[in-house]
Short mmCIF file of C-alpha atoms in Angstrom, two decimals:
data_model
loop_
_atom_site.label_atom_id
_atom_site.label_comp_id
_atom_site.label_asym_id
_atom_site.label_seq_id
_atom_site.Cartn_x
_atom_site.Cartn_y
_atom_site.Cartn_z
CA MET V 226 13.32 27.98 -11.76
CA PRO V 227 13.35 25.08 -14.17
CA VAL V 228 16.76 23.49 -14.47
CA ALA V 229 18.69 21.93 -17.92
CA ILE V 230 21.79 20.29 -18.32
CA VAL V 231 23.58 21.24 -21.53
CA ILE V 232 25.68 18.18 -22.93
CA GLU V 233 27.40 19.56 -25.52
CA ASP V 234 31.93 19.12 -26.88
CA GLU V 235 32.31 21.79 -28.94
CA GLU V 236 32.21 25.31 -26.68
CA CYS V 237 30.83 27.78 -28.65
CA VAL V 238 27.56 25.45 -29.57
CA ARG V 239 28.03 24.33 -25.99
CA LEU V 240 27.91 28.05 -24.60
CA ALA V 241 25.24 29.52 -27.39
CA THR V 242 22.92 26.52 -25.91
CA VAL V 243 23.04 27.46 -22.39
CA GLN V 244 23.16 31.40 -23.36
CA THR V 245 19.28 30.89 -24.99
CA LEU V 246 18.16 28.78 -22.42
CA GLU V 247 19.56 30.91 -19.74
CA LEU V 248 17.62 33.89 -21.71
CA GLY V 249 14.59 31.73 -21.55
CA GLY V 250 14.64 31.53 -17.87
CA PHE V 251 16.36 28.04 -17.47
CA THR V 252 19.08 27.59 -14.97
CA VAL V 253 22.00 25.60 -16.85
CA TYR V 254 24.36 23.27 -15.97
CA ALA V 255 27.37 22.67 -19.10
CA CYS V 256 29.01 19.17 -19.05
CA ALA V 257 31.46 18.31 -22.08
CA SER V 258 30.28 14.87 -21.91
CA ALA V 259 28.05 12.47 -21.14
CA GLU V 260 30.33 11.49 -17.81
CA ALA V 261 30.30 14.68 -16.39
CA ALA V 262 26.31 14.35 -16.44
CA TRP V 263 26.21 11.63 -14.89
CA PRO V 264 25.83 12.29 -11.13
CA TRP V 265 23.29 15.43 -11.78
CA LEU V 266 20.45 12.23 -13.31
CA ASP V 267 18.63 10.01 -11.19
CA GLU V 268 14.72 9.99 -10.76
CA ALA V 269 15.09 13.36 -8.32
CA PHE V 270 16.05 15.40 -10.79
CA GLY V 271 13.80 17.48 -11.68
CA GLY V 272 14.60 19.68 -15.16
CA ILE V 273 15.62 17.88 -18.90
CA VAL V 274 18.56 17.08 -20.36
CA VAL V 275 19.95 18.55 -23.87
CA THR V 276 22.62 16.52 -25.33
CA ASP V 277 24.37 15.94 -28.65
CA VAL V 278 24.44 12.42 -30.06
CA ARG V 279 28.61 12.90 -31.16
CA LEU V 280 31.06 13.15 -27.88
CA PRO V 281 33.85 12.09 -26.84
CA GLY V 282 33.59 8.49 -24.69
CA SER V 283 30.02 8.00 -24.34
CA SER V 284 27.79 9.51 -27.05
CA GLY V 285 24.41 10.99 -26.58
CA LEU V 286 22.75 7.35 -27.34
CA ASP V 287 24.39 5.99 -24.54
CA LEU V 288 23.68 8.57 -22.33
CA LEU V 289 19.86 8.55 -23.20
CA ALA V 290 20.06 4.65 -22.84
CA ARG V 291 21.37 5.15 -19.12
CA VAL V 292 18.59 7.60 -18.34
CA MET V 293 15.86 5.61 -19.68
CA THR V 294 17.24 3.01 -17.45
CA ILE V 295 17.01 5.08 -14.00
CA ASP V 296 13.96 7.22 -14.99
CA ALA V 297 12.17 6.39 -18.38
CA ASP V 298 9.92 9.83 -17.97
CA LEU V 299 13.31 12.27 -17.73
CA PRO V 300 12.84 14.23 -20.91
CA VAL V 301 15.81 14.10 -23.31
CA ILE V 302 16.72 16.70 -26.45
CA VAL V 303 18.92 15.25 -28.38
CA MET V 304 21.10 17.08 -30.97
CA THR V 305 21.81 15.76 -34.18
CA GLY V 306 23.95 17.53 -37.11
CA HIS V 307 22.69 17.95 -40.42
CA GLY V 308 22.28 14.64 -42.31
CA HIS V 309 22.61 12.77 -39.19
CA VAL V 310 18.64 11.66 -39.66
CA SER V 311 19.00 8.55 -38.67
CA MET V 312 20.41 8.81 -35.66
CA ALA V 313 17.68 11.19 -34.72
CA VAL V 314 15.44 8.50 -35.90
CA GLU V 315 17.13 5.55 -33.56
CA ALA V 316 17.50 8.15 -30.43
CA MET V 317 13.10 8.43 -30.84
CA ARG V 318 12.99 5.09 -30.63
CA GLY V 319 15.66 4.62 -27.46
CA GLY V 320 12.87 7.32 -25.58
CA ALA V 321 14.14 10.68 -26.28
CA TYR V 322 11.51 13.47 -26.27
CA ASP V 323 12.50 15.51 -29.18
CA PHE V 324 15.44 16.16 -30.91
CA ILE V 325 16.77 19.06 -33.16
CA GLU V 326 18.98 19.35 -35.72
CA LYS V 327 22.45 21.76 -35.84
CA PRO V 328 21.97 24.52 -36.73
CA PHE V 329 19.08 25.00 -35.44
CA ALA V 330 16.95 28.87 -34.44
CA THR V 331 17.15 29.45 -30.54
CA GLU V 332 13.14 29.48 -30.99
CA ARG V 333 13.02 26.33 -32.04
CA LEU V 334 15.64 25.22 -29.06
CA LEU V 335 13.17 27.46 -26.13
CA GLU V 336 9.98 25.83 -27.11
CA THR V 337 11.36 22.39 -27.04
CA ALA V 338 12.94 22.88 -23.87
CA ARG V 339 9.62 24.24 -22.66
CA ARG V 340 7.51 21.76 -23.27
CA ALA V 341 10.14 19.17 -22.01
CA ARG V 342 10.12 20.93 -18.95
CA GLU V 343 6.24 20.80 -18.71
CA LYS V 344 6.00 17.41 -19.11
CA ARG V 345 8.59 16.63 -16.28
CA ASP V 346 6.91 19.07 -13.71
CA LEU V 347 3.63 17.00 -14.72
CA VAL V 348 5.06 13.68 -14.15
CA LEU V 349 6.61 14.91 -10.92
CA GLU V 350 3.79 16.22 -9.43
CA ASN V 351 1.72 13.46 -10.38
CA ARG V 352 4.17 10.95 -8.57
CA ARG V 353 4.36 13.58 -5.74
CA LEU V 354 0.04 13.26 -5.22
CA LYS V 355 0.17 9.54 -5.81
CA ALA V 356 3.28 9.53 -3.09
CA ALA V 357 1.03 11.77 -0.68
CA TRP V 358 -1.62 9.69 -1.07
CA LYS V 359 -0.05 5.99 -0.44
CA ALA V 360 1.61 7.65 2.57
CA GLN V 361 -1.52 9.56 3.37
CA PRO V 362 -5.22 7.69 1.64
CA ASP V 363 -7.36 9.00 4.15
CA LEU V 364 -6.35 12.18 4.01
CA PRO V 365 -9.24 14.16 2.54
CA PRO V 366 -8.49 16.22 -0.57
CA LEU V 367 -8.83 20.20 -1.00
CA ILE V 368 -10.61 20.04 -4.01
CA GLY V 369 -11.22 23.44 -6.25
CA MET V 370 -9.34 25.61 -8.37
CA SER V 371 -10.49 29.02 -7.66
CA PRO V 372 -8.14 31.57 -6.71
CA ALA V 373 -9.60 31.73 -2.94
CA ILE V 374 -8.90 27.61 -3.19
CA GLU V 375 -5.64 28.56 -4.46
CA ARG V 376 -4.73 30.92 -1.53
CA LEU V 377 -5.48 28.29 1.03
CA ARG V 378 -3.04 25.77 -1.03
CA ARG V 379 -0.47 28.09 -0.41
CA LEU V 380 -0.88 29.22 3.05
CA ILE V 381 -0.97 25.45 4.08
CA ALA V 382 1.75 25.32 2.40
CA THR V 383 3.50 28.39 4.00
CA LEU V 384 1.87 27.73 7.55
CA GLY V 385 2.32 23.33 7.54
CA PRO V 386 5.66 23.13 8.70
CA THR V 387 5.62 25.84 11.19
CA VAL V 388 4.82 25.49 14.90
CA ALA V 389 2.57 28.29 15.25
CA ASP V 390 -1.17 27.44 16.58
CA ILE V 391 -4.06 28.46 13.91
CA MET V 392 -7.75 29.22 14.20
CA ILE V 393 -9.75 28.26 11.23
CA ASN V 394 -12.60 30.50 11.22
CA GLY V 395 -15.95 29.28 8.75
CA GLN V 396 -19.03 28.75 8.25
CA THR V 397 -20.17 25.20 9.06
CA GLY V 398 -19.83 22.66 6.21
CA THR V 399 -16.86 24.69 4.70
CA GLY V 400 -14.19 21.94 5.26
CA LYS V 401 -12.84 23.42 8.43
CA GLU V 402 -11.53 19.89 9.81
CA VAL V 403 -10.18 19.50 5.67
CA VAL V 404 -7.89 22.19 6.45
CA ALA V 405 -6.96 20.97 9.96
CA ARG V 406 -5.47 17.14 8.30
CA GLN V 407 -4.10 19.17 5.24
CA LEU V 408 -1.72 21.71 8.12
CA HIS V 409 -0.85 18.23 9.75
CA ALA V 410 0.09 16.12 6.97
CA ALA V 411 1.93 20.00 6.25
CA SER V 412 3.68 19.55 9.10
CA ALA V 413 5.70 16.31 8.14
CA ARG V 414 4.84 15.81 12.49
CA LYS V 415 5.38 12.22 12.77
CA GLY V 416 2.57 11.92 16.54
CA PRO V 417 -0.76 11.61 16.01
CA TYR V 418 -3.54 13.93 14.28
CA VAL V 419 -6.65 13.60 16.99
CA ALA V 420 -9.74 15.82 16.85
CA ILE V 421 -12.20 15.84 19.18
CA ASN V 422 -15.23 18.42 18.42
CA CYS V 423 -15.73 19.88 22.11
CA GLY V 424 -19.48 20.63 21.35
CA ALA V 425 -19.79 16.59 21.56
CA LEU V 426 -18.71 15.98 24.74
CA PRO V 427 -20.08 16.14 27.86
CA GLU V 428 -18.67 18.93 30.48
CA SER V 429 -18.53 16.08 33.37
CA VAL V 430 -15.56 13.90 31.37
CA PHE V 431 -14.43 17.15 28.97
CA GLU V 432 -11.15 17.42 31.69
CA SER V 433 -10.77 13.56 31.78
CA GLU V 434 -10.75 13.12 27.97
CA MET V 435 -8.10 16.25 27.46
CA PHE V 436 -6.02 16.33 30.05
CA GLY V 437 -6.39 12.83 31.04
CA HIS V 438 -6.47 11.11 35.50
CA GLU V 439 -4.49 9.23 37.78
CA ALA V 440 -5.95 6.12 38.92
CA GLY V 441 -8.68 6.50 41.45
CA ALA V 442 -8.75 10.65 40.54
CA PHE V 443 -12.27 9.55 40.47
CA THR V 444 -15.18 7.00 41.22
CA GLY V 445 -14.90 4.82 38.51
CA ALA V 446 -10.87 5.75 37.55
CA GLN V 447 -9.94 2.56 38.84
CA LYS V 448 -6.25 2.81 36.24
CA ARG V 449 -4.28 5.68 34.58
CA ARG V 450 -5.90 7.62 31.11
CA ILE V 451 -4.16 9.66 29.37
CA GLY V 452 -5.50 12.39 27.65
CA LYS V 453 -6.36 13.63 24.25
CA LEU V 454 -3.58 16.69 24.36
CA GLU V 455 -0.73 13.57 25.86
CA TYR V 456 -1.89 11.32 23.49
CA ALA V 457 -1.46 14.04 20.56
CA SER V 458 2.71 15.00 21.72
CA GLY V 459 4.57 15.38 18.51
CA GLY V 460 1.60 15.70 16.28
CA THR V 461 -1.33 18.02 15.67
CA ILE V 462 -5.06 18.17 18.11
CA PHE V 463 -8.07 20.09 16.31
CA LEU V 464 -9.99 21.06 18.83
CA ASP V 465 -13.64 22.00 16.26
CA GLU V 466 -16.27 23.89 17.77
CA ILE V 467 -13.90 25.20 20.59
CA GLU V 468 -16.59 28.21 21.53
CA SER V 469 -18.27 25.04 22.99
CA MET V 470 -15.77 24.48 25.02
CA PRO V 471 -16.48 24.83 29.14
CA LEU V 472 -15.08 28.53 30.62
CA ALA V 473 -13.80 26.40 33.50
CA LEU V 474 -11.81 24.40 30.98
CA GLN V 475 -10.42 27.56 28.94
CA VAL V 476 -8.58 28.85 31.87
CA LYS V 477 -6.76 25.09 31.83
CA LEU V 478 -6.15 25.32 28.52
CA LEU V 479 -4.79 28.13 28.60
CA ARG V 480 -2.45 27.47 31.26
CA VAL V 481 -1.02 23.95 29.20
CA LEU V 482 -1.01 26.23 25.79
CA GLN V 483 1.65 28.97 28.24
CA GLU V 484 3.63 26.31 29.56
CA ARG V 485 3.02 23.68 27.15
CA SER V 486 3.11 20.91 30.20
CA LEU V 487 -0.01 19.53 31.89
CA GLU V 488 -1.00 18.08 35.03
CA ARG V 489 -3.60 14.70 34.86
CA LEU V 490 -6.77 14.46 36.78
CA GLY V 491 -5.78 14.00 40.06
CA GLY V 492 -2.10 14.00 39.82
CA ASN V 493 0.66 16.57 41.20
CA ASP V 494 3.05 15.72 38.22
CA SER V 495 3.20 18.46 35.64
CA ILE V 496 4.02 16.56 32.18
CA ALA V 497 5.61 17.96 29.30
CA ILE V 498 3.68 18.34 25.81
CA ASP V 499 4.53 19.10 22.36
CA CYS V 500 1.43 18.85 20.71
CA ARG V 501 0.24 21.25 17.83
CA ILE V 502 -3.17 23.15 18.27
CA ILE V 503 -5.35 23.75 15.67
CA ALA V 504 -8.25 25.20 16.78
CA ALA V 505 -11.82 25.67 14.38
CA THR V 506 -15.24 28.20 15.03
CA LYS V 507 -17.97 29.13 12.94
CA VAL V 508 -18.84 31.88 15.30
CA ASP V 509 -16.91 35.00 16.51
CA LEU V 510 -15.32 35.06 18.73
CA LEU V 511 -14.15 38.31 20.39
CA LYS V 512 -18.10 38.90 19.99
CA MET V 513 -18.49 36.22 22.75
CA ALA V 514 -15.89 37.37 24.40
CA ALA V 515 -17.23 40.69 25.25
CA GLN V 516 -20.57 39.16 26.41
CA GLY V 517 -18.31 37.14 28.71
CA LEU V 518 -18.61 33.86 27.02
CA PHE V 519 -15.22 33.13 26.26
CA ARG V 520 -11.76 33.73 27.63
CA GLU V 521 -10.58 36.61 25.74
CA ASP V 522 -7.25 35.44 26.84
CA LEU V 523 -7.42 32.52 24.86
CA PHE V 524 -8.63 34.32 21.69
CA TYR V 525 -5.60 35.60 21.45
CA ARG V 526 -3.41 32.79 22.45
CA ILE V 527 -4.64 30.58 19.65
CA SER V 528 -5.27 33.19 16.94
CA VAL V 529 -1.64 33.51 16.39
CA ILE V 530 -2.30 32.60 12.82
CA GLN V 531 -6.01 33.18 11.37
CA ILE V 532 -7.39 31.06 8.35
CA ASP V 533 -10.91 32.52 6.95
CA LEU V 534 -12.25 30.11 5.06
CA PRO V 535 -15.14 31.18 2.20
CA PRO V 536 -18.51 30.04 2.02
CA LEU V 537 -18.88 27.75 -1.33
CA ASN V 538 -21.29 30.30 -2.36
CA GLU V 539 -18.16 33.01 -2.72
CA ARG V 540 -16.32 29.91 -4.92
CA ARG V 541 -18.82 28.32 -6.97
CA GLU V 542 -16.56 27.77 -9.82
CA ASP V 543 -15.44 24.96 -7.86
CA ILE V 544 -19.43 23.45 -7.70
CA PRO V 545 -18.45 21.05 -10.67
CA LEU V 546 -15.25 19.54 -9.39
CA LEU V 547 -16.80 18.88 -6.00
CA LEU V 548 -19.88 17.86 -6.94
CA ALA V 549 -17.83 15.66 -9.95
CA HIS V 550 -15.56 14.33 -6.39
CA PHE V 551 -18.76 13.37 -4.13
CA VAL V 552 -20.59 11.83 -6.86
CA GLN V 553 -17.79 9.83 -7.99
CA LEU V 554 -17.47 8.97 -3.95
CA ALA V 555 -21.61 8.26 -3.71
CA ALA V 556 -21.34 5.52 -6.37
CA LEU V 557 -18.60 3.71 -5.08
CA ARG V 558 -20.54 3.18 -1.67
CA TYR V 559 -23.45 2.76 -3.00
CA GLN V 560 -21.97 0.17 -6.26
CA LEU V 561 -24.56 2.62 -8.32
CA PRO V 562 -23.67 3.61 -12.40
CA LEU V 563 -22.91 7.71 -12.52
CA PRO V 564 -25.34 10.60 -12.88
CA ALA V 565 -24.93 12.44 -15.81
CA TRP V 566 -25.93 16.11 -16.16
CA SER V 567 -26.55 18.92 -18.53
CA ALA V 568 -24.58 21.85 -18.35
CA ALA V 569 -28.41 23.66 -17.66
CA ARG V 570 -28.65 21.91 -14.77
CA MET V 571 -25.00 22.56 -13.47
CA ALA V 572 -24.96 26.31 -14.44
CA ARG V 573 -28.50 26.26 -12.19
CA TRP V 574 -26.39 24.29 -9.04
CA GLN V 575 -23.45 27.04 -9.73
CA ALA V 576 -26.89 29.56 -9.07
CA GLN V 577 -27.70 28.21 -5.56
CA ASP V 578 -26.96 29.75 -2.06
CA TRP V 579 -25.57 26.74 -0.48
CA GLN V 580 -26.72 27.24 3.02
CA GLY V 581 -24.75 24.82 4.39
CA ASN V 582 -21.60 25.03 2.17
CA VAL V 583 -19.71 21.87 1.10
CA ARG V 584 -21.65 19.65 3.38
CA GLU V 585 -24.92 20.34 2.04
CA LEU V 586 -23.78 19.74 -1.68
CA ARG V 587 -21.73 16.34 -0.55
CA ASN V 588 -25.36 14.90 0.84
CA SER V 589 -27.38 16.46 -2.46
CA ALA V 590 -24.42 14.02 -4.09
CA ASP V 591 -25.47 10.92 -2.75
CA ARG V 592 -29.20 11.66 -2.71
CA LEU V 593 -28.03 11.85 -6.88
CA VAL V 594 -26.37 8.46 -6.91
CA LEU V 595 -29.67 7.18 -5.71
CA GLY V 596 -32.21 8.77 -7.15
CA VAL V 597 -33.75 10.75 -4.80
CA LEU V 598 -33.46 14.28 -5.76
CA GLU V 599 -37.11 16.26 -4.95
CA MET V 600 -38.44 19.46 -6.43
CA ASP V 601 -37.46 21.09 -3.11
CA ASP V 602 -33.78 20.13 -2.69
CA ALA V 603 -31.96 23.07 -3.35
CA GLY V 604 -33.62 23.42 -6.55
CA LEU V 605 -32.21 19.70 -8.09
CA GLU V 606 -35.51 19.19 -9.57
CA PRO V 607 -35.33 17.02 -13.21
CA LEU V 608 -34.71 18.68 -16.57
CA ALA V 609 -37.93 18.96 -18.71
CA PRO V 610 -36.37 17.53 -22.32
CA ALA V 611 -37.02 21.17 -23.75
CA GLN V 612 -34.11 22.83 -20.93
CA ALA V 613 -31.50 20.38 -21.51
CA SER V 614 -27.91 22.68 -23.50
CA GLY V 615 -26.32 20.62 -26.14
CA ALA V 616 -28.93 18.67 -28.87
CA HIS V 617 -31.40 17.89 -26.72
CA ASP V 618 -34.03 17.79 -29.07
CA GLY V 619 -36.10 14.52 -28.12
CA THR V 620 -35.42 12.77 -30.92
CA ALA V 621 -32.92 9.70 -30.74
CA ALA V 622 -30.14 11.08 -31.63
CA GLY V 623 -30.41 14.22 -29.71
CA LYS V 624 -31.07 12.26 -26.70
CA LEU V 625 -27.27 10.16 -27.75
CA ALA V 626 -25.51 13.65 -28.39
CA GLN V 627 -26.53 14.77 -25.41
CA LYS V 628 -25.55 11.10 -22.82
CA VAL V 629 -21.93 11.79 -25.14
CA SER V 630 -21.70 15.80 -24.04
CA ASP V 631 -22.92 15.05 -20.26
CA PHE V 632 -20.39 11.79 -20.14
CA GLU V 633 -17.55 14.37 -21.27
CA SER V 634 -18.42 16.95 -18.63
CA LEU V 635 -18.58 14.51 -16.30
CA LEU V 636 -14.83 12.58 -17.03
CA ILE V 637 -13.56 16.35 -17.26
CA ALA V 638 -14.89 16.87 -14.28
CA ASN V 639 -13.89 13.73 -12.38
CA ALA V 640 -9.75 14.55 -13.78
CA LEU V 641 -9.91 17.92 -12.18
CA ALA V 642 -10.89 16.75 -9.62
CA ALA V 643 -8.40 14.17 -9.19
CA SER V 644 -5.60 16.88 -10.36
CA GLY V 645 -6.66 18.88 -7.40
CA GLY V 646 -7.95 21.32 -10.11
CA ASN V 647 -4.70 21.09 -12.57
CA VAL V 648 -5.71 21.73 -15.55
CA ALA V 649 -2.04 21.05 -17.46
CA LEU V 650 -2.32 17.57 -15.21
CA ALA V 651 -5.63 16.60 -16.05
CA ALA V 652 -5.27 17.06 -19.64
CA GLU V 653 -2.41 14.42 -19.45
CA GLN V 654 -4.18 12.33 -18.56
CA LEU V 655 -7.13 12.97 -20.03
CA GLY V 656 -4.82 12.26 -23.29
CA LEU V 657 -5.82 15.86 -24.53
CA PRO V 658 -3.86 18.82 -25.61
CA LYS V 659 -4.29 21.79 -23.19
CA LYS V 660 -6.14 23.96 -25.45
CA THR V 661 -8.90 21.45 -26.32
CA LEU V 662 -9.44 21.31 -22.88
CA TYR V 663 -10.02 24.74 -22.16
CA ASP V 664 -12.11 24.73 -24.88
CA LYS V 665 -14.37 22.39 -23.53
CA LEU V 666 -14.24 23.47 -20.21
CA LYS V 667 -15.82 26.71 -22.04
CA LYS V 668 -18.33 24.87 -23.70
CA HIS V 669 -19.51 22.66 -20.41
CA HIS V 670 -18.76 25.55 -18.30
CA LEU V 671 -16.77 24.06 -16.01
#
């Protein structure tokens, strides 16, 4: 629930202001003086401030000046009496978000307070995203604003902080490791994130890699080696393609998960481990279990929580965001300019099946940047002039108009990708009203 601090020395005005904001959905803390509000005001305060100018002791302008030194992005709405326009001008110059002349209509106060709260939410979200990126610059983003991705974000936020082991189900290329790393980041676990591709490890070294070994455990084992499970203590271990794990090792893994301890190969000591298991598969493990190819008891042990990832063709509305993100990365990697595309071309991309899912789309983005797309590359053939949308009529003016339109589409898609699909945040970054941005999204079929 949004929060507001109201600072007003006249009790009747204070009560009326508080009631108006509370009816508008705010949690309100009322103060009769600026000094009473000081303890609330810091960079972490997530709400807004509504203050009168004339107050006993420090004035509203004094409070505004102090707030600007603490957090210049904290919205302060100043209430001024009739005839105090000069004070309102001074407040705006001092960094106030807006001013309201008393007496004011309740609708005017609520409209201003809601806009101020929206701005505060955007600022805090932007700071959170920047902080997350600085803390984990290599963390792959979860891009999209489709209902499926929004549900996935909520699941990650809910399940991340728990200690529950998780099974991620999804086709090849749907982003299973992205979700695993997001879960680890949301867990706030201090230990490392360790990924093992069970399908890429030879069976001869699998046990040693997973559980470690003591010196002399086998020929060539000259010194003790810590296994992945032990190394991941305090963190997360991601077992990709767990269906490829040898049956003999599935038994040992099951015992480790049940007892949360292991013995190194060639050793006798029991070593406690504290790692969260996140497994991933592209197949139906229960069907494999029925065929004797996977242990049913291990399936139920690691599938306490299951997350199903949708294929790309079930969230086509995310394709513009994903493509813009991958094109931007590819352009930086290859030191090449960003390519442009028309709305008609994007519509065709969104109609593709994308059997390789996000991974196939990423590869296509690379080819798009490199300029090597062919007729058979997932239908991504170059457009003939007559096929392009907009004013692309073959004349110089038409070509310019189309290039401007394509560039605008690319900038908007990049802003949406950078904001994780948050339209309000993207509008703030682009310097556009949300209504204008929504109109442009419709225009460009984003």
